Protein backbone atom coordinates (compact mmCIF):
# COMPACT_ATOMS: atom_id res chain seq x y z
CA MET A 1 -110.26 10.39 116.11
CA LYS A 2 -110.38 12.17 112.82
CA GLY A 3 -113.50 14.19 112.21
CA PHE A 4 -114.73 14.40 115.81
CA ARG A 5 -116.02 17.92 116.48
CA ALA A 6 -116.68 17.61 120.24
CA GLY A 7 -119.92 16.95 122.02
CA ILE A 8 -121.30 13.57 122.91
CA ALA A 9 -119.81 10.35 121.56
CA ARG A 10 -120.85 6.72 121.94
CA PHE A 11 -118.13 4.12 122.30
CA TYR A 12 -118.78 0.51 121.26
CA GLY A 13 -116.51 -2.43 121.95
CA ASP A 14 -115.59 -5.27 124.25
CA ALA A 15 -114.39 -4.62 127.80
CA GLN A 16 -112.07 -6.85 129.78
CA LEU A 17 -111.38 -6.51 133.51
CA LEU A 18 -107.66 -6.84 134.24
CA THR A 19 -106.94 -7.71 137.87
CA SER A 20 -103.36 -8.92 137.32
CA GLY A 21 -100.86 -9.76 134.60
CA ALA A 22 -98.74 -8.05 131.99
CA ASP A 23 -101.56 -6.07 130.34
CA ARG A 24 -102.64 -4.63 133.71
CA ASP A 25 -99.02 -3.66 134.40
CA VAL A 26 -98.82 -1.82 131.07
CA VAL A 27 -101.97 0.14 131.94
CA TRP A 28 -100.47 0.99 135.36
CA GLU A 29 -97.37 2.45 133.69
CA LEU A 30 -99.47 4.54 131.29
CA ILE A 31 -101.71 6.25 133.85
CA PRO A 32 -100.65 9.59 135.36
CA GLU A 33 -98.71 9.58 138.62
CA ALA A 34 -101.58 11.39 140.35
CA GLU A 35 -103.81 8.37 139.66
CA ARG A 36 -101.17 5.89 140.86
CA LYS A 37 -100.47 7.72 144.10
CA PRO A 38 -103.69 6.70 145.96
CA ASP A 39 -102.94 3.01 145.22
CA PRO A 40 -99.23 2.49 146.12
CA GLU A 41 -99.77 -1.25 146.66
CA LYS A 42 -101.26 -1.65 143.16
CA LYS A 43 -104.46 -3.26 144.41
CA GLY A 44 -106.68 -1.67 141.77
CA SER A 45 -107.86 -3.21 138.53
CA ALA A 46 -107.84 -1.89 134.98
CA VAL A 47 -110.51 -2.06 132.31
CA LEU A 48 -109.25 -2.58 128.78
CA VAL A 49 -111.76 -1.65 126.07
CA LYS A 50 -111.14 -2.82 122.51
CA LEU A 51 -113.15 -0.34 120.48
CA THR A 52 -115.11 -1.50 117.47
CA SER A 53 -116.63 1.90 116.67
CA VAL A 54 -117.13 5.44 117.90
CA GLU A 55 -120.15 7.50 116.86
CA GLU A 56 -121.28 11.04 117.49
CA ILE A 57 -124.72 11.32 119.08
CA SER A 58 -126.00 12.30 115.61
CA GLY A 59 -125.02 8.85 114.31
CA ASN A 60 -122.00 10.09 112.37
CA VAL A 61 -119.36 7.33 112.53
CA VAL A 62 -116.05 8.74 113.72
CA MET A 63 -114.15 5.43 113.86
CA LYS A 64 -115.00 1.89 112.80
CA ARG A 65 -112.70 -1.12 113.02
CA ASP A 66 -112.63 -3.26 109.88
């Protein structure tokens, strides 16, 4: 995120709960091994968030999808 200086950020977008399927499997492969280890049977779900914008607490827009 270009321009983000640290601190508090607000994330805006649409969330989707993934309980099975190809997208959930991709998320599983991307998470660190330490997070996979407690769930060897892959019973957990993933939350996919498609960001529309990110703002600093000051209101400065860090990212906005066209």
